PDB file of C-alpha atoms in Angstrom:
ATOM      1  CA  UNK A 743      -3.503  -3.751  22.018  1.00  0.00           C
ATOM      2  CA  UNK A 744      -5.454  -2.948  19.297  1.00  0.00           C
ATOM      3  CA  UNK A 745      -4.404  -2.574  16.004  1.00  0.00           C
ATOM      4  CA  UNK A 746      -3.832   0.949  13.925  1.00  0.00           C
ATOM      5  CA  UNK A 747      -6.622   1.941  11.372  1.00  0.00           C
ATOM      6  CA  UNK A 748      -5.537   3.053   7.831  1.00  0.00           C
ATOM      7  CA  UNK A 749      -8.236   5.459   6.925  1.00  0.00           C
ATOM      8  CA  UNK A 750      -8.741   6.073   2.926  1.00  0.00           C
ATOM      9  CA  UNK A 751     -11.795   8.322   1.498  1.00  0.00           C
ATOM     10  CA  UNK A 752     -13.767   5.921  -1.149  1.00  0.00           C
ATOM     11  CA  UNK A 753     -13.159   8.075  -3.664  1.00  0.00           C
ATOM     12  CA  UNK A 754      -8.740   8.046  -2.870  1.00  0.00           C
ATOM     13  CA  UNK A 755      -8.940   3.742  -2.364  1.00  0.00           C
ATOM     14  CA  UNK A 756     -11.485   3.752  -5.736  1.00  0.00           C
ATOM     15  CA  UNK A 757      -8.943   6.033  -7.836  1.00  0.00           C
ATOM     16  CA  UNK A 758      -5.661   3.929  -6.741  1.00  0.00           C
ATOM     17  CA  UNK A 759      -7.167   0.688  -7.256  1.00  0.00           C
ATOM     18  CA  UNK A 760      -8.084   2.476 -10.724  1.00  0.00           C
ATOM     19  CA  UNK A 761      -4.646   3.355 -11.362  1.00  0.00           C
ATOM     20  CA  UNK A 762      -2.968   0.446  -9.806  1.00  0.00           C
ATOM     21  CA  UNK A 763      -4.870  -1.548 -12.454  1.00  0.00           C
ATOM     22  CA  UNK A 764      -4.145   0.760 -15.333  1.00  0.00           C
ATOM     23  CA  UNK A 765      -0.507   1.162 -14.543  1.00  0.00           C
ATOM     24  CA  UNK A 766      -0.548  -2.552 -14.447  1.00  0.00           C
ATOM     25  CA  UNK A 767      -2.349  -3.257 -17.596  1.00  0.00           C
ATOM     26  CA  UNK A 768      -3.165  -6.588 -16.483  1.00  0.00           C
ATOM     27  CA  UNK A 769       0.135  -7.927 -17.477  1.00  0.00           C
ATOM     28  CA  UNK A 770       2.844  -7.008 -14.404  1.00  0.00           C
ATOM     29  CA  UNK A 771       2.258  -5.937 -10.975  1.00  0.00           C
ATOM     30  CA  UNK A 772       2.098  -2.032  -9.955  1.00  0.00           C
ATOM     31  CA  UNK A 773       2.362  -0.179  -6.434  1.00  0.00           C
ATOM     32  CA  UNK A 774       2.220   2.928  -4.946  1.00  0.00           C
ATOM     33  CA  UNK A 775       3.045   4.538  -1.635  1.00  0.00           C
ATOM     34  CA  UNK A 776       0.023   5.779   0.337  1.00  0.00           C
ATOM     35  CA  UNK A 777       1.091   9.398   2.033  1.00  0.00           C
ATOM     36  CA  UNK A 778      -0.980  10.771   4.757  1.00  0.00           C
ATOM     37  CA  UNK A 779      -1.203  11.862   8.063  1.00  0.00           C
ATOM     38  CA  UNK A 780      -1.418   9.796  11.890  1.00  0.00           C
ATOM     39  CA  UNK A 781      -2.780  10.895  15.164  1.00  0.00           C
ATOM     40  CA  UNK A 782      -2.485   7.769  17.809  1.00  0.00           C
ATOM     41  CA  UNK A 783      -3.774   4.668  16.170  1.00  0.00           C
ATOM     42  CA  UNK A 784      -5.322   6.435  13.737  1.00  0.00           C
ATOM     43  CA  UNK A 785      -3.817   7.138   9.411  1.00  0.00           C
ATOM     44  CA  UNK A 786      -5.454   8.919   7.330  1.00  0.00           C
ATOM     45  CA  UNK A 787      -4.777   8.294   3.608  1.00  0.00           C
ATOM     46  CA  UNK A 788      -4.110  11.415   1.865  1.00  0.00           C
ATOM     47  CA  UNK A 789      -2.486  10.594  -1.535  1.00  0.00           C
ATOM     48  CA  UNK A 790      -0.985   7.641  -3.163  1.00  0.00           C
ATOM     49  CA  UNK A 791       2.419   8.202  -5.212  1.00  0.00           C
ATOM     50  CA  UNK A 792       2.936   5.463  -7.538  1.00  0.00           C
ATOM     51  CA  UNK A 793       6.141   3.858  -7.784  1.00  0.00           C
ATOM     52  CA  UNK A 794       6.706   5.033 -11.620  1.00  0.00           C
ATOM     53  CA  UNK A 795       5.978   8.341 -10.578  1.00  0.00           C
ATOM     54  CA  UNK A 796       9.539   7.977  -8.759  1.00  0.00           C
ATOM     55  CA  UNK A 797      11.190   5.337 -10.965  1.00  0.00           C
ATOM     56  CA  UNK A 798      10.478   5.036 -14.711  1.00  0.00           C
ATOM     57  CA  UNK A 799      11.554   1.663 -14.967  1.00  0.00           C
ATOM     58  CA  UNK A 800       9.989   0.464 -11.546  1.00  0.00           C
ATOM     59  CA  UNK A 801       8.028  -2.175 -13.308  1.00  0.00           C
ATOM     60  CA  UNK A 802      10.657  -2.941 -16.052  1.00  0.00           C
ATOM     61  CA  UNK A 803      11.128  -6.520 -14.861  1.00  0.00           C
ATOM     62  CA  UNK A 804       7.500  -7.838 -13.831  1.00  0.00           C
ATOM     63  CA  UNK A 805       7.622  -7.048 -10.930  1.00  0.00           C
ATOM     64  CA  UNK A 806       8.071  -3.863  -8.461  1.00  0.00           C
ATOM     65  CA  UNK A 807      11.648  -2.623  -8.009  1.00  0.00           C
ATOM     66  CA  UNK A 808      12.234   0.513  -7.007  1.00  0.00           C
ATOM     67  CA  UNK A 809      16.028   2.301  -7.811  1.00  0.00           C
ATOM     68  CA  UNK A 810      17.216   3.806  -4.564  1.00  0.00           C
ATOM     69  CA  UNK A 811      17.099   6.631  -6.356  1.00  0.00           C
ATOM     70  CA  UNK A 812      13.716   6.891  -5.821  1.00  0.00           C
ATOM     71  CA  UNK A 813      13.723   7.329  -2.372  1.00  0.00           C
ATOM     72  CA  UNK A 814      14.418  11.012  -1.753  1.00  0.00           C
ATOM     73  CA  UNK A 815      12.024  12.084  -4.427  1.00  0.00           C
ATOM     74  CA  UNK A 816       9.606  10.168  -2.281  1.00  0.00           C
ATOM     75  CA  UNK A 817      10.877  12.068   0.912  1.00  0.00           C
ATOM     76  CA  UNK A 818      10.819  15.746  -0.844  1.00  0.00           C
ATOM     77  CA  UNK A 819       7.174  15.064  -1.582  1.00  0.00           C
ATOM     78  CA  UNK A 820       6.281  14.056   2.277  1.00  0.00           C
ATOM     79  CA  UNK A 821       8.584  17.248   3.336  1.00  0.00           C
ATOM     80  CA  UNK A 822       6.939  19.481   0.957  1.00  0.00           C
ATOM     81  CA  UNK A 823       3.422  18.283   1.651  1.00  0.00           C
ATOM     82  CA  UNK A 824       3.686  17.489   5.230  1.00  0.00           C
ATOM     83  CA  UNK A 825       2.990  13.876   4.969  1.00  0.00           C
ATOM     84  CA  UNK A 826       4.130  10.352   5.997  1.00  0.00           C
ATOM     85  CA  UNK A 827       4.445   7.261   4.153  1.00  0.00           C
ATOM     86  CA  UNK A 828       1.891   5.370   5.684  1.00  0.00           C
ATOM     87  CA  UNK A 829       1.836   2.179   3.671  1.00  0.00           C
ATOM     88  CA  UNK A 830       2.348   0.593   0.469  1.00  0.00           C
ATOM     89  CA  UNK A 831       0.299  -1.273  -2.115  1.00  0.00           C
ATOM     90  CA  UNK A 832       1.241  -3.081  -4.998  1.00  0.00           C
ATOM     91  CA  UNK A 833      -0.713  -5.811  -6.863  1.00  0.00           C
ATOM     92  CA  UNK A 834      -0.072  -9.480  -7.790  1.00  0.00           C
ATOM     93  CA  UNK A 835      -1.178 -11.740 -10.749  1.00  0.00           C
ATOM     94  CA  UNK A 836      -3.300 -14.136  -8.359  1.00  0.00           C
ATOM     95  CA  UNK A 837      -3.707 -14.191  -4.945  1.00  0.00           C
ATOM     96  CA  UNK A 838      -2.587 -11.455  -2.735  1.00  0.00           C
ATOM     97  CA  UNK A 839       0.056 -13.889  -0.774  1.00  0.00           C
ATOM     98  CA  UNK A 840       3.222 -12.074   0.958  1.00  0.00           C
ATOM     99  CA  UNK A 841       6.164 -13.718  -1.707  1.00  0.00           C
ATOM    100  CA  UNK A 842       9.373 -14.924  -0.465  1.00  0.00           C
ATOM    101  CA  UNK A 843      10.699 -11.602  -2.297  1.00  0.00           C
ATOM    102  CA  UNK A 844       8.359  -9.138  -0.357  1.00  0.00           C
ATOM    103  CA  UNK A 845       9.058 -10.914   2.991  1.00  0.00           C
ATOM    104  CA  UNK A 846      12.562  -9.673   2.352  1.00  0.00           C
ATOM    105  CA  UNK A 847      12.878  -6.705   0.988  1.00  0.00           C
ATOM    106  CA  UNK A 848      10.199  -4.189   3.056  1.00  0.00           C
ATOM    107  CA  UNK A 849       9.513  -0.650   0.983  1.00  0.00           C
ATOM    108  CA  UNK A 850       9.569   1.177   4.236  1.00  0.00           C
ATOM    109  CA  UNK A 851      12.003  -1.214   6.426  1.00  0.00           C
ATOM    110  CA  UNK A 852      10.329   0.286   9.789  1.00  0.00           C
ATOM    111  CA  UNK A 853       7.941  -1.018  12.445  1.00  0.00           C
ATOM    112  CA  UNK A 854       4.651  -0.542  11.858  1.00  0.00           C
ATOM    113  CA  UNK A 855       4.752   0.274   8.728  1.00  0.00           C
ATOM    114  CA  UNK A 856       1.998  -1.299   6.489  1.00  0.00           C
ATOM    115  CA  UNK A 857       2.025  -3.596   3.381  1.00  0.00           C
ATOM    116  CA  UNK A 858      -1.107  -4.330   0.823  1.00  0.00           C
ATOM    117  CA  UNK A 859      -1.102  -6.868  -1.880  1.00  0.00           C
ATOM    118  CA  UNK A 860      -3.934  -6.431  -4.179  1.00  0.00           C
ATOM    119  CA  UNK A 861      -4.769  -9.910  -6.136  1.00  0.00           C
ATOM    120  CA  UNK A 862      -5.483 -10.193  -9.607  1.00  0.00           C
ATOM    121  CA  UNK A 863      -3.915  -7.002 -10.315  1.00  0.00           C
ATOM    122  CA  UNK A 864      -6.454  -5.131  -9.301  1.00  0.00           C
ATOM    123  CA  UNK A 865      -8.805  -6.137 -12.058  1.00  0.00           C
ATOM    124  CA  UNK A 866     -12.635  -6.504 -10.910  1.00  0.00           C
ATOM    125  CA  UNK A 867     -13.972  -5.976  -7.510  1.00  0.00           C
ATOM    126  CA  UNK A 868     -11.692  -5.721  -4.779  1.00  0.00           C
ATOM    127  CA  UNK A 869     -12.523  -7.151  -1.548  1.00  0.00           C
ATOM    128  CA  UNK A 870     -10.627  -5.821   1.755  1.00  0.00           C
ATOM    129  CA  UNK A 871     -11.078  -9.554   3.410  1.00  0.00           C
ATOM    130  CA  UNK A 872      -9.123 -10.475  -0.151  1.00  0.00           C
ATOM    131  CA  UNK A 873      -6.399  -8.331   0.599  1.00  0.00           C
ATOM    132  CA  UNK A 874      -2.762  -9.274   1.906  1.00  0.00           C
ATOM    133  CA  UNK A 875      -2.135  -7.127   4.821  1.00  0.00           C
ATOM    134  CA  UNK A 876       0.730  -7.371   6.295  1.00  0.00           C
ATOM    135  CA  UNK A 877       2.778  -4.948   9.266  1.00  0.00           C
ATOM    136  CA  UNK A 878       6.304  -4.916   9.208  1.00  0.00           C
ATOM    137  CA  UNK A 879       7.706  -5.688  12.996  1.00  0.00           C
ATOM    138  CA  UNK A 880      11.688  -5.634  12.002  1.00  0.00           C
ATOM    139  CA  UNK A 881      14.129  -7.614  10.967  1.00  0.00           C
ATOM    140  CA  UNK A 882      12.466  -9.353   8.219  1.00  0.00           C
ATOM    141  CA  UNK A 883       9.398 -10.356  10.533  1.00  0.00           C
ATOM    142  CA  UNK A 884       5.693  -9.414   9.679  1.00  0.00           C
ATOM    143  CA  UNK A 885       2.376 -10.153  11.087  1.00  0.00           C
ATOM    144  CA  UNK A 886       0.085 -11.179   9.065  1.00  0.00           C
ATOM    145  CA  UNK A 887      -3.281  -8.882   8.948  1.00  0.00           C
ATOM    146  CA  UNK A 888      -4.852 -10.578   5.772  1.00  0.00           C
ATOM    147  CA  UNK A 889      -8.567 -11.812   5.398  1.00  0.00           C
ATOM    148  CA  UNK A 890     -11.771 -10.505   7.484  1.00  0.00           C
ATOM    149  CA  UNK A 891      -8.882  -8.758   9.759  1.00  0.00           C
ATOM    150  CA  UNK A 892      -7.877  -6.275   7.337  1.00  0.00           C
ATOM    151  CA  UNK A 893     -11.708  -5.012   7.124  1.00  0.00           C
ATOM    152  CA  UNK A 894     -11.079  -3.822  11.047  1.00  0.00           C
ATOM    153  CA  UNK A 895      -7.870  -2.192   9.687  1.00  0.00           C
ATOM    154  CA  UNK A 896      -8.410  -0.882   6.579  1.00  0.00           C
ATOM    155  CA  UNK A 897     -11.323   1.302   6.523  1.00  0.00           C
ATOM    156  CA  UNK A 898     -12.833   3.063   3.238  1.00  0.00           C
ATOM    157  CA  UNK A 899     -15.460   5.570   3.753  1.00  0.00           C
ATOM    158  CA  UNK A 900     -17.673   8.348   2.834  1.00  0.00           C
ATOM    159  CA  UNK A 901     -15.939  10.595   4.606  1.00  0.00           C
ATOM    160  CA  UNK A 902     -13.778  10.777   7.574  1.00  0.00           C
ATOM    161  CA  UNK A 903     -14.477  10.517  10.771  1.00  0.00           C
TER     162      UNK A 903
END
């Protein structure tokens, strides 16, 4: 079966990657949520909502933790927009490896659902076979879309089509 494409204008994956490494300021990670809309196999990427945006203190510790708090914020923008949470991104210092940490503790704790990890904090060019891509399966379990895969999966484009 083959896998779902996450579909992002280059102008929407250029801006978040933008913000993810402002937000960031090259000293602790950053994330966002990407909302859009999904027809079959096919998401489109309409928005991203960084995790701030819903929790001041989301990056507080070094890393991204959200207060549950910030949850039905999240859910009164998809209802008032007529979105879905499609994905998430957040960025690491080096490598874009799944930690023990994200293994465990999903964003959006159903199937399907997708994971980025942007290396370096998203300073410099970023490559899609450089990503960490990861779909959440349940209970804890992931497969691993990461590397020359995630350029099949993740597409960035001109426009959509």
């Amino acid at each position: 079966m083959a896998d779902s494409t996450l579909r992002f204008s280059r102008c929407l994956w250029l801006g978040c990657m933008e913000e993810l490494r402002r937000r960031g300021a090259g000293t602790h990670e950053s994330g966002c949520f990407v909302l859009g809309t999904s027809q079959g196999r096919r998401r489109r990427a309409v928005r991203c909502v960084y995790y701030d945006e819903l929790d001041p203190r989301a990056y507080a510790s070094g890393v991204c933790v959200l207060d549950g708090t910030a949850f039905p914020k999240l859910w009164e923008i998809c209802r008032l927009e007529g979105l879905s949470v499609l994905a998430d991104i957040h960025t690491h210092p080096g490598a874009a490896f799944q930690s023990e940490a994200d293994r465990r503790n999903p964003m959006i704790a159903r199937s399907g659902h997708l994971a980025v990890i942007v290396p370096h904090f998203a300073d410099g060019p970023i490559w899609r076979h450089r990503l960490g891509l990861f779909r959440y399966v349940g209970d804890h379990r992931w497969t691993d879309l990461s590397g020359w895969r995630a350029r099949s999966i993740l597409k960035v484009s001109w426009s959509f089509r």
